[in-house]
mmCIF file of C-alpha atoms in Angstrom:
data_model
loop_
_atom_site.group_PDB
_atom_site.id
_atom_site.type_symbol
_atom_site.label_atom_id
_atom_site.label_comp_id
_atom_site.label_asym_id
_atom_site.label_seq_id
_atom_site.Cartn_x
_atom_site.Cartn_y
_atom_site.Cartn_z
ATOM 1 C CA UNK A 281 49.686 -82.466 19.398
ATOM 2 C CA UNK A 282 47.710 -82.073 22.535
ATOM 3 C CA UNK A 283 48.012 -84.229 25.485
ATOM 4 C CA UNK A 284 45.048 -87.026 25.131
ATOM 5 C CA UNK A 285 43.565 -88.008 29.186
ATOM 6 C CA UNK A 286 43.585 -91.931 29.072
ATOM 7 C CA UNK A 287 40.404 -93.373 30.056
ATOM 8 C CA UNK A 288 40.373 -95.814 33.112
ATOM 9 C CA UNK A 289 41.776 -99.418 32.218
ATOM 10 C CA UNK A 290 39.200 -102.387 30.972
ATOM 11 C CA UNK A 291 40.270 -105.700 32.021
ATOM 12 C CA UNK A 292 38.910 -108.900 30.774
ATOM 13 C CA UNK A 293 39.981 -111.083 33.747
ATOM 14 C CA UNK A 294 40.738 -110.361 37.587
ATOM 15 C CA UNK A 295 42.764 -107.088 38.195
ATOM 16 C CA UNK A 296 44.483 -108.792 41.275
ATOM 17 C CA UNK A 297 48.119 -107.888 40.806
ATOM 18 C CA UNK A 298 48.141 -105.722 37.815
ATOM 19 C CA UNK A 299 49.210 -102.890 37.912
ATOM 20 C CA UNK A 300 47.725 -99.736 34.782
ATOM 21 C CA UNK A 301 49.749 -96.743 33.712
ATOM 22 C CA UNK A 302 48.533 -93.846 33.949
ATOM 23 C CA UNK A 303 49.774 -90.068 33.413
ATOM 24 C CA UNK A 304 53.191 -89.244 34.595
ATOM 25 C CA UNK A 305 55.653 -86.471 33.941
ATOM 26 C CA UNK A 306 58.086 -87.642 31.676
ATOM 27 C CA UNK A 307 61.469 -87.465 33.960
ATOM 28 C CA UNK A 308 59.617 -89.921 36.259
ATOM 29 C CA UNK A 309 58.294 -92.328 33.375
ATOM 30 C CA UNK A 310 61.832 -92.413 32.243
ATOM 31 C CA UNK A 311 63.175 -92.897 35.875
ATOM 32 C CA UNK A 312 60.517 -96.011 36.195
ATOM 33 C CA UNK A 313 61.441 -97.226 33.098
ATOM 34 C CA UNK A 314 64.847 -97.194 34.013
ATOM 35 C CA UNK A 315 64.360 -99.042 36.989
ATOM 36 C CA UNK A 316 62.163 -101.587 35.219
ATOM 37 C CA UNK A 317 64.401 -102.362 32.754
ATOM 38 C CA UNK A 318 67.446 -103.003 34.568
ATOM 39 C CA UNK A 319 64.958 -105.596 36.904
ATOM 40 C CA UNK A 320 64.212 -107.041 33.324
ATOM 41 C CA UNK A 321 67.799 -107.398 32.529
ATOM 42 C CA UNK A 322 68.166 -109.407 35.902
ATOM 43 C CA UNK A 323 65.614 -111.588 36.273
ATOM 44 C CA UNK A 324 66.637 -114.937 34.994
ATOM 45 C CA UNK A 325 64.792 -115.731 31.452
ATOM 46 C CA UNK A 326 63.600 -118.879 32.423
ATOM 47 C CA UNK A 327 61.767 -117.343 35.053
ATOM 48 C CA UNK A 328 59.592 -114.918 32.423
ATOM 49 C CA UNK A 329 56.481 -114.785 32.957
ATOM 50 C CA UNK A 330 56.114 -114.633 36.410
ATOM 51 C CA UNK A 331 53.187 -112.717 36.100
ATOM 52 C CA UNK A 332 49.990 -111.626 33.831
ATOM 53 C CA UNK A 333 51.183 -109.946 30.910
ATOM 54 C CA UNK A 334 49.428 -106.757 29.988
ATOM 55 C CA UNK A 335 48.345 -106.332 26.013
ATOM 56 C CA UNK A 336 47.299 -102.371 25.759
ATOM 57 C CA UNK A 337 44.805 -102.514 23.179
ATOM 58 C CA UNK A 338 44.047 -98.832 21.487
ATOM 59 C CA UNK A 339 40.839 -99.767 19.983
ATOM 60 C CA UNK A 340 37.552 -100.222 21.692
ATOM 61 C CA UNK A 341 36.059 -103.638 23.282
ATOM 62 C CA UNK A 342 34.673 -106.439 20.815
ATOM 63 C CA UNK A 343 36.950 -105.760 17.849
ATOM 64 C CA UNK A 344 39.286 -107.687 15.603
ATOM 65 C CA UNK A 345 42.304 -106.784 18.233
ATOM 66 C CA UNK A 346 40.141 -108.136 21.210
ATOM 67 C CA UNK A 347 39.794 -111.520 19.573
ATOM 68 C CA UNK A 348 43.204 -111.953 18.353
ATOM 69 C CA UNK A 349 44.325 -111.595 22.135
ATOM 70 C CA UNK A 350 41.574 -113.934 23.413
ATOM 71 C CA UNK A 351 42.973 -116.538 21.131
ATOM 72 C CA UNK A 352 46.407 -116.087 21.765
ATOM 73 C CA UNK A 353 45.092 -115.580 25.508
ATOM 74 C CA UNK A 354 43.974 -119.189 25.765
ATOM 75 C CA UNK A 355 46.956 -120.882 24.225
ATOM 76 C CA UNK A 356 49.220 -118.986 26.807
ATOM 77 C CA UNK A 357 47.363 -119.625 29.604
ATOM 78 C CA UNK A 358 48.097 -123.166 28.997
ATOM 79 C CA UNK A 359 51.952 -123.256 28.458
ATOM 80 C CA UNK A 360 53.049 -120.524 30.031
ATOM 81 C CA UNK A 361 50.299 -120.809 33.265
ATOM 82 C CA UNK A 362 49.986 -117.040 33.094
ATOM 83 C CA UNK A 363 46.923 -114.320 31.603
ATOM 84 C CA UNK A 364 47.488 -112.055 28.893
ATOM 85 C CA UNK A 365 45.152 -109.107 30.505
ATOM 86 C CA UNK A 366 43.437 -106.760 28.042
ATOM 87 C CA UNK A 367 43.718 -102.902 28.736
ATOM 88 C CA UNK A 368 41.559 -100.894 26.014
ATOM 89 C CA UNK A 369 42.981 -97.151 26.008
ATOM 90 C CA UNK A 370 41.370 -95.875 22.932
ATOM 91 C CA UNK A 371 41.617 -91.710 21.457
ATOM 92 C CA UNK A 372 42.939 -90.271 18.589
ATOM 93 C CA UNK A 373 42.882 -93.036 16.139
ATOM 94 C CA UNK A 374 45.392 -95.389 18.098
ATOM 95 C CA UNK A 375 47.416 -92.080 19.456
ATOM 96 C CA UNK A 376 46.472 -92.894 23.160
ATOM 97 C CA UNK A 377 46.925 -96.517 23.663
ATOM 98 C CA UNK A 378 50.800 -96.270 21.388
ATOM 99 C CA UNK A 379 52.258 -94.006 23.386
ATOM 100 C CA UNK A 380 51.463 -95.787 26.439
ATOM 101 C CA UNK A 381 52.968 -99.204 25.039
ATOM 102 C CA UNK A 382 55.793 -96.932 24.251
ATOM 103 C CA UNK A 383 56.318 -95.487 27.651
ATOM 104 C CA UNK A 384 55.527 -98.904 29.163
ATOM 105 C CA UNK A 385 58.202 -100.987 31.764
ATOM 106 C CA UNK A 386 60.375 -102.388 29.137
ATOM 107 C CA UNK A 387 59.680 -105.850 31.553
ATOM 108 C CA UNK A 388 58.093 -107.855 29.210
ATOM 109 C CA UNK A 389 54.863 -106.784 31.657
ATOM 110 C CA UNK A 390 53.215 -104.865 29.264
ATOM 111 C CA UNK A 391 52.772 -105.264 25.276
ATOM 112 C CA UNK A 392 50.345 -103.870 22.534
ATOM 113 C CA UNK A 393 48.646 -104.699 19.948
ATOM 114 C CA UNK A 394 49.406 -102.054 16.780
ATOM 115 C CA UNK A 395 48.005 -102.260 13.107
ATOM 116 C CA UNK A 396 49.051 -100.205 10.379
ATOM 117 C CA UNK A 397 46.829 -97.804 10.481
ATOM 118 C CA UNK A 398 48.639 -96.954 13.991
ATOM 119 C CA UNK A 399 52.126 -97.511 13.061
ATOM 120 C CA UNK A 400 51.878 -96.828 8.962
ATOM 121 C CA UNK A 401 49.176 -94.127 8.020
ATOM 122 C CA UNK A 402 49.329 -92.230 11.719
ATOM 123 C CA UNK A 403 53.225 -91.107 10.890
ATOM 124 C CA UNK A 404 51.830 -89.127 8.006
ATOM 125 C CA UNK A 405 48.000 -88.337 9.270
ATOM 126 C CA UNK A 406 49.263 -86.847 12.592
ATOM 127 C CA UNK A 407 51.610 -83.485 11.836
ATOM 128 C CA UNK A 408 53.563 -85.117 14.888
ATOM 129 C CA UNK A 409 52.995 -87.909 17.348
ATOM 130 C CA UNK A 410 54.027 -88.078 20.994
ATOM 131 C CA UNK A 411 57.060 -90.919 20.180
ATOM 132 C CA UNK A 412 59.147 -92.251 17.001
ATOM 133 C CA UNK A 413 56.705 -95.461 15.050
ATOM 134 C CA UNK A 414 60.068 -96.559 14.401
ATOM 135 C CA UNK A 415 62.884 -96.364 17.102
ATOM 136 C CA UNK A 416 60.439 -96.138 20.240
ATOM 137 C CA UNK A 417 59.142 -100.204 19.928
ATOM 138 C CA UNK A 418 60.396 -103.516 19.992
ATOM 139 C CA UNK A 419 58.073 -105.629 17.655
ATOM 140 C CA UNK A 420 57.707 -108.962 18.736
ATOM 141 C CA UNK A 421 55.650 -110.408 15.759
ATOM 142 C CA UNK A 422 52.540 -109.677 13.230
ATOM 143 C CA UNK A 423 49.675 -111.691 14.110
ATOM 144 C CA UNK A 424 48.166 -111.733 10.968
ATOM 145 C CA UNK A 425 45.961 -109.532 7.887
ATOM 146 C CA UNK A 426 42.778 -109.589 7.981
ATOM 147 C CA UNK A 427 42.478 -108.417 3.444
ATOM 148 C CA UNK A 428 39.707 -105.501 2.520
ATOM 149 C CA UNK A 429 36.632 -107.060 0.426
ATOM 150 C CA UNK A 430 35.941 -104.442 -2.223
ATOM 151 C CA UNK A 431 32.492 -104.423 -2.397
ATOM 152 C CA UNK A 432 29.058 -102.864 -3.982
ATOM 153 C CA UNK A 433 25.600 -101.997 -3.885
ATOM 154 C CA UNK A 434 24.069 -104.910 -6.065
ATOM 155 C CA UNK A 435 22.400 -102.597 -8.343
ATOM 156 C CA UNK A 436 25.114 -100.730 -9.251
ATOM 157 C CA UNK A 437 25.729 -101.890 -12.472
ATOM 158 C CA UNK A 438 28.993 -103.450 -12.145
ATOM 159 C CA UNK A 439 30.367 -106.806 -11.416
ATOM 160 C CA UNK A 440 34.188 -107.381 -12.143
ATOM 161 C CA UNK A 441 36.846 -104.376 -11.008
ATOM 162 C CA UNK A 442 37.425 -103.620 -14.908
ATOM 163 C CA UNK A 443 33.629 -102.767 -15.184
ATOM 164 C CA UNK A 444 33.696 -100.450 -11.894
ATOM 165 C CA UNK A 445 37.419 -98.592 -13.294
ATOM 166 C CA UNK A 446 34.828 -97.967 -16.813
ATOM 167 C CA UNK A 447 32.212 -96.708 -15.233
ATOM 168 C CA UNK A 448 33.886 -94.425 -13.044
ATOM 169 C CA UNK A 449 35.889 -93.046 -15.740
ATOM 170 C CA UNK A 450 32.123 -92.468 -17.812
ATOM 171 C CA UNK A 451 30.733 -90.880 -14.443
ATOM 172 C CA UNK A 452 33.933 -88.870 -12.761
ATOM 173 C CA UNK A 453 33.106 -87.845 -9.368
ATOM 174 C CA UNK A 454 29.701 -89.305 -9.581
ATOM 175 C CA UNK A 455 30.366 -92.805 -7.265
ATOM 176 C CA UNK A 456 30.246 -92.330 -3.649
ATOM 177 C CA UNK A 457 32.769 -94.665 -1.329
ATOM 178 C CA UNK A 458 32.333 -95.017 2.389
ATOM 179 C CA UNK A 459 35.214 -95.500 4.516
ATOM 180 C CA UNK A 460 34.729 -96.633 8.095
ATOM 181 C CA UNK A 461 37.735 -95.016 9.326
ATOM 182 C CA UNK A 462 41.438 -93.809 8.319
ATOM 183 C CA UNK A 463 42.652 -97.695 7.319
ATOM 184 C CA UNK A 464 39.981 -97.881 4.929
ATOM 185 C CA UNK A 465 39.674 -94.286 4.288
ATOM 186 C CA UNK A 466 43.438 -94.776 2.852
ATOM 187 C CA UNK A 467 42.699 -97.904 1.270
ATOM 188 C CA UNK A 468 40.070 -95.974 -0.933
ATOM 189 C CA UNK A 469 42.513 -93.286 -1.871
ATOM 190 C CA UNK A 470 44.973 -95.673 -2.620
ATOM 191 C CA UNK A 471 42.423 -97.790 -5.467
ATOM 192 C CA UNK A 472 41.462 -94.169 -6.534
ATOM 193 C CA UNK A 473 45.578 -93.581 -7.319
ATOM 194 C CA UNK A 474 46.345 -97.047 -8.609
ATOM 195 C CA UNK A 475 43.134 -97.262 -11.199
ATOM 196 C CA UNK A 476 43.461 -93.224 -11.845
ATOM 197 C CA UNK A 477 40.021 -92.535 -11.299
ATOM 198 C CA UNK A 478 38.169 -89.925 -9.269
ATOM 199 C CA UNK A 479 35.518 -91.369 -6.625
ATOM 200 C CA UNK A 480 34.017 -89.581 -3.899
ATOM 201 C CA UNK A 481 35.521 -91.058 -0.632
ATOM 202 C CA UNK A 482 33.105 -90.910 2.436
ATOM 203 C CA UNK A 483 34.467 -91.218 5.730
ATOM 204 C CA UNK A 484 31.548 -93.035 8.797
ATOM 205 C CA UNK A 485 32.202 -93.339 11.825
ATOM 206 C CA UNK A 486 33.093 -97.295 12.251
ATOM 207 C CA UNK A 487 33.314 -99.824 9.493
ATOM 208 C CA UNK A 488 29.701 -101.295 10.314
ATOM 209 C CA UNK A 489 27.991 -97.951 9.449
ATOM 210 C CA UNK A 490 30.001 -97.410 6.011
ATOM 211 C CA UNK A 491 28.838 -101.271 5.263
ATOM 212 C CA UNK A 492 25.364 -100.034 6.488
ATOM 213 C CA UNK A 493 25.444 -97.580 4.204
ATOM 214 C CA UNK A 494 26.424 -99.389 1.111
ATOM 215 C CA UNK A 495 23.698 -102.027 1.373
ATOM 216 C CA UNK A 496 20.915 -99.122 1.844
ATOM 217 C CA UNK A 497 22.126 -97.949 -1.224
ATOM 218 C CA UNK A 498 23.109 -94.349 0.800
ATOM 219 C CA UNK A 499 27.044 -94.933 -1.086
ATOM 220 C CA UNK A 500 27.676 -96.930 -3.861
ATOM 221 C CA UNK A 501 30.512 -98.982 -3.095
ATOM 222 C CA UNK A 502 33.093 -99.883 0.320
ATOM 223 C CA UNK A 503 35.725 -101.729 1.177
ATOM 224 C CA UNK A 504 34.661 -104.342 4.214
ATOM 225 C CA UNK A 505 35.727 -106.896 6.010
ATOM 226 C CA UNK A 506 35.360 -110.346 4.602
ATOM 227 C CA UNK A 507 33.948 -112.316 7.264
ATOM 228 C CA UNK A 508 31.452 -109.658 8.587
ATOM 229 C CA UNK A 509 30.413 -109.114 4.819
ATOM 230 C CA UNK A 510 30.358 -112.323 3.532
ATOM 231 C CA UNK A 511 26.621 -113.062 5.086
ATOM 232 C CA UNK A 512 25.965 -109.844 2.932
ATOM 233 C CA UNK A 513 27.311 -110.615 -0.200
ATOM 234 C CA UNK A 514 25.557 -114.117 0.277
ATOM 235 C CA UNK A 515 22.268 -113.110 0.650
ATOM 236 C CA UNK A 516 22.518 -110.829 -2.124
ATOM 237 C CA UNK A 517 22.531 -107.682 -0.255
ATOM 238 C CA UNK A 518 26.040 -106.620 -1.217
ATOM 239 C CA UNK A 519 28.080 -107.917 -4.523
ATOM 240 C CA UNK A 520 31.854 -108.855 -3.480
ATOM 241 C CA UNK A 521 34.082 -107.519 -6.816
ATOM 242 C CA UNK A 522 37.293 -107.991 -5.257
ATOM 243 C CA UNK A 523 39.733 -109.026 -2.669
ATOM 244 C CA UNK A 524 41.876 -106.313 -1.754
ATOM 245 C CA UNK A 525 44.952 -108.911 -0.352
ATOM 246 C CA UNK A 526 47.605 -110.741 -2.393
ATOM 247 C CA UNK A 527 45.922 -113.915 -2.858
ATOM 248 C CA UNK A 528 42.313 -114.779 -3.004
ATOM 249 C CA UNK A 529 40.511 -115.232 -0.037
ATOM 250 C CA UNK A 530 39.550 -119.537 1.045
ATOM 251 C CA UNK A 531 35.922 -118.287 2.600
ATOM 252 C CA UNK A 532 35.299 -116.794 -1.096
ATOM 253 C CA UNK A 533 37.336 -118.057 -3.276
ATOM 254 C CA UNK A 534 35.670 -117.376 -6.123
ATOM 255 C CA UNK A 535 36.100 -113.721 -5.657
ATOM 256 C CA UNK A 536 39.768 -112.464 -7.592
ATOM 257 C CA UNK A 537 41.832 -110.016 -5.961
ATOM 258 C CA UNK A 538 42.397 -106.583 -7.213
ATOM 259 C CA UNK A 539 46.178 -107.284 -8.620
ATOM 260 C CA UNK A 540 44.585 -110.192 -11.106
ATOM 261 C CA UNK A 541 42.081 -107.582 -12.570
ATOM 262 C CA UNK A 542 45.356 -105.943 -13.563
ATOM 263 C CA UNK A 543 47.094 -103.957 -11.107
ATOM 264 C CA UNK A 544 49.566 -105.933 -9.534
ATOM 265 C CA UNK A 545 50.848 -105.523 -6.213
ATOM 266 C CA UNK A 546 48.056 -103.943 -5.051
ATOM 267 C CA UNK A 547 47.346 -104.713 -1.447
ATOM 268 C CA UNK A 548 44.646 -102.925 0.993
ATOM 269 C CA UNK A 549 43.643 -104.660 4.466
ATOM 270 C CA UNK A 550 44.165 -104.485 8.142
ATOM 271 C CA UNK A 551 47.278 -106.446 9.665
ATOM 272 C CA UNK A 552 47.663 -106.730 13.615
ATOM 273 C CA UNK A 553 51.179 -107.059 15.117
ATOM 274 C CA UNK A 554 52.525 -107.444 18.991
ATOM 275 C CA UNK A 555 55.203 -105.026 20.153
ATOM 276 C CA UNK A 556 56.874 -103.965 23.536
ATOM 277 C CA UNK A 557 58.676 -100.817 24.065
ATOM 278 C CA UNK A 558 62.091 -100.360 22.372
ATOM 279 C CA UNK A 559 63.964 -101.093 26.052
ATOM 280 C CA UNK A 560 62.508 -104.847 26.447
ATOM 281 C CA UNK A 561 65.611 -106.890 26.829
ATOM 282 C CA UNK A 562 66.701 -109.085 23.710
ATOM 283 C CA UNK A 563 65.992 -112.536 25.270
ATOM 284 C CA UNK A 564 62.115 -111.847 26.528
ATOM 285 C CA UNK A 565 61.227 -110.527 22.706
ATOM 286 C CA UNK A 566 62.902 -113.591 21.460
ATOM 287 C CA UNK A 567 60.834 -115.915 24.010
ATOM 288 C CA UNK A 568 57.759 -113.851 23.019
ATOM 289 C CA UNK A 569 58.129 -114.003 19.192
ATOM 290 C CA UNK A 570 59.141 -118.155 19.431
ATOM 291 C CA UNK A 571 55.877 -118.522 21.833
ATOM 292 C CA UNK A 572 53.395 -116.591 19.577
ATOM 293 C CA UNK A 573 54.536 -118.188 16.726
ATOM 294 C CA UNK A 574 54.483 -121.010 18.006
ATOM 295 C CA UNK A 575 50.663 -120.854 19.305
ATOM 296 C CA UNK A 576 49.963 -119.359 15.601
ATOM 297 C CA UNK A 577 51.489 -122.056 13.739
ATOM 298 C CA UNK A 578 49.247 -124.846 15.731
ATOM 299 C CA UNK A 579 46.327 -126.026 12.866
ATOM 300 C CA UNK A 580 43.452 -125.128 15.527
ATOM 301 C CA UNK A 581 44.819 -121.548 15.655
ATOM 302 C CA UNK A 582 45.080 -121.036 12.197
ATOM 303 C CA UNK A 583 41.623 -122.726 11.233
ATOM 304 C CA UNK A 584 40.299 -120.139 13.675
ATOM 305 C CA UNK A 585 41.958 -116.554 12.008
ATOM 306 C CA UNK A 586 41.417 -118.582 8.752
ATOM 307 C CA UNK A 587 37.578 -118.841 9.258
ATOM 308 C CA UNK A 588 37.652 -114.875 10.212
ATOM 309 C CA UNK A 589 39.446 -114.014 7.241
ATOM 310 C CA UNK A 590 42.953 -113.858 8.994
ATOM 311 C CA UNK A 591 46.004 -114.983 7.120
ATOM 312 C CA UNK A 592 48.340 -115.511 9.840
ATOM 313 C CA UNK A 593 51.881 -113.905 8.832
ATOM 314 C CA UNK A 594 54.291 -114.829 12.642
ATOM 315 C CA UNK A 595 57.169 -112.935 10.993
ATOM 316 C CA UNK A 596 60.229 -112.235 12.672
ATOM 317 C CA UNK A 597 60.871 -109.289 14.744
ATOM 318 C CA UNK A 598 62.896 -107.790 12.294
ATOM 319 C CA UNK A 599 60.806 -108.563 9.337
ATOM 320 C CA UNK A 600 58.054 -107.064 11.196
ATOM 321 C CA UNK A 601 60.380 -103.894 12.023
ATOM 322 C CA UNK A 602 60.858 -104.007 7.948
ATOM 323 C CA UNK A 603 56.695 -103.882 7.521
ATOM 324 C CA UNK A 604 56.276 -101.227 9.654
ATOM 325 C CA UNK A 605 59.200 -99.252 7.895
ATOM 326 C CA UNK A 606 57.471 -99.890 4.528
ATOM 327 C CA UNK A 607 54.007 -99.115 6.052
ATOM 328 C CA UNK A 608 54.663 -95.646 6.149
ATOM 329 C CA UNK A 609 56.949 -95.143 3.516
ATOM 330 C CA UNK A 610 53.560 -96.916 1.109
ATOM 331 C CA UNK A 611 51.157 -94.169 3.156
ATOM 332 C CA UNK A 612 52.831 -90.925 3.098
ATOM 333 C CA UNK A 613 52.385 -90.146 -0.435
ATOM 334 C CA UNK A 614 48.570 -91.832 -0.613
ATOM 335 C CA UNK A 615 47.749 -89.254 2.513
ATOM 336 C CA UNK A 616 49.285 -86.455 0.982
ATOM 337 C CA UNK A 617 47.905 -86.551 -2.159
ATOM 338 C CA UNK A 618 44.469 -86.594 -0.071
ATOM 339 C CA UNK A 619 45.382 -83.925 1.814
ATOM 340 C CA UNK A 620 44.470 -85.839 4.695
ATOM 341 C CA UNK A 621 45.163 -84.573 8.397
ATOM 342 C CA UNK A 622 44.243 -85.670 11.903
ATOM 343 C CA UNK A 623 42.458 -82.707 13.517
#
């Protein structure tokens, strides 16, 4: 895969004293790392943070990652007196702004925010990616899922799952799906596999345009996010069939998830996760994971992601090295059944 340029850094607060990556050859990343991480292996732990931590973000400014951060950002700017500074380094889906957090200081200076579209689907979608999703990170802990809210154009004449799997198996090929990108894009294939019927998958650029489209009536049917599609679905512009996570959702929870219209296990949303690079010393992902945990266990935290459609997860770092594992092991057969392939 072709080197990606990084685009210059995009910092929410002051950039006094932080320092951005940018491209270096690879002995002298790994001579800098080196360096960094035995500094990170001295510095007492009780001194951690000294500094602003830096949370690369590989998605663009005023998304679901940005105000996951700003939430956490505002908890840990109380007990720990320090900033956690946003750096957006967005390109090929994610691509860009992992391998940075990859090659990062393993100082506990500079984390990222992943999903599992990043580290899940991209392992498959990508013929080969610029580090190891598995051995080249040190996750810290998933922030939480935000589920997929399977929903139609409200004259399509369906209003339970069971009615949509019979009328696409009268119509095959005939209902058009937008995806707003390749989370949702696999989250289509994946109901196409599971209910063994054959829908036209759409991919827009963004979810708000695939949403657009379904309400116009352009595509018959998308998987959204629930809080940005509830006003929809409210108003009557959009009819919510189902929820695409394990349980139903509290900001519609009259809406049943996918598994209870008979196909259990199934599971299709976005989760979010903190990770450093694989060299971060034991003791700062530990005081990471008990800190972010902590701030995601307090009730005004969790009323927040819970009024966005966030269930908050705060696994371990193993358990989150477990998702991740199982993220792409769940993918690789859904994207190669597609035929699916990052250009």
């Amino acid at each position: 895969m072709k080197s990606v340029a990084t685009a210059p850094p995009t910092f929410w607060v002051g950039e006094s004293g932080v320092r951005s990556s940018g491209n270096s050859s690879s002995s002298a990343s790994s001579g800098s790392t080196g360096l960094a991480g035995a500094a990170a292996h001295a510095q007492p732990l009780s001194a951690y943070p000294a500094k602003a931590i830096r949370v690369i973000v590989p998605f663009g400014p005023g998304g679901p990652s940005d105000f996951l951060v700003r939430t956490l950002g505002q908890k840990i700017a109380e007990s720990w007196g320090q900033q956690l500074v946003v750096d957006h380094r967005t390109g090929a889906n994610g691509v860009v702004g992992a391998e940075l957090m990859a090659r990062a200081a393993p100082d506990g200076y500079t984390i990222g925010v992943v999903t599992n579209g990043t580290h899940g689907i991209n392992a498959s979608l990508f013929p080969k990616l610029p580090f190891d999703t598995i051995k080249d990170f040190a996750p810290v802990t998933r922030i939480g899922i935000a589920p997929y809210l399977l929903i139609a154009h409200p004259q399509l004449p369906v209003r339970t799952v069971k009615e949509l799997i019979a009328l696409a198996r009268a119509r095959p090929g005939e209902l058009v799906w937008s995806a707003g990108g390749s989370p949702s894009q696999l989250a289509a294939e994946l109901f196409k596999k599971t209910a063994g019927v054959n829908l036209i998958v759409v991919p827009y650029k963004g979810n708000s345009p695939a949403v657009t489209a379904t309400i116009s009536g352009e595509v018959s049917l998308s998987f959204g996010n629930v809080a940005q599609s509830m006003p929809q679905v409210k108003a009557g512009r959009l009819r919510a069939l189902a929820i695409g996570g394990l349980k139903r959702s509290p900001i519609l929870p009259d809406v049943p998830t996918v598994a209870e219209n008979g196909y259990p296990g199934f599971e299709a949303g976005a989760w979010y996760g903190l990770l450093g690079p694989a060299a971060m010393p034991r003791g700062i992902v530990e005081r990471q994971h008990l800190e972010f945990t902590r701030i995601l266990n307090l009730p005004d935290v969790r009323q927040r992601l819970s009024a966005e459609a966030y269930d908050v997860i705060a696994d371990a770092p193993e358990q989150f090295a477990q998702a991740i594992r199982a993220e792409v092991a769940k993918w690789a057969p859904i994207v190669r059944q597609a035929g699916l392939r990052a250009e």
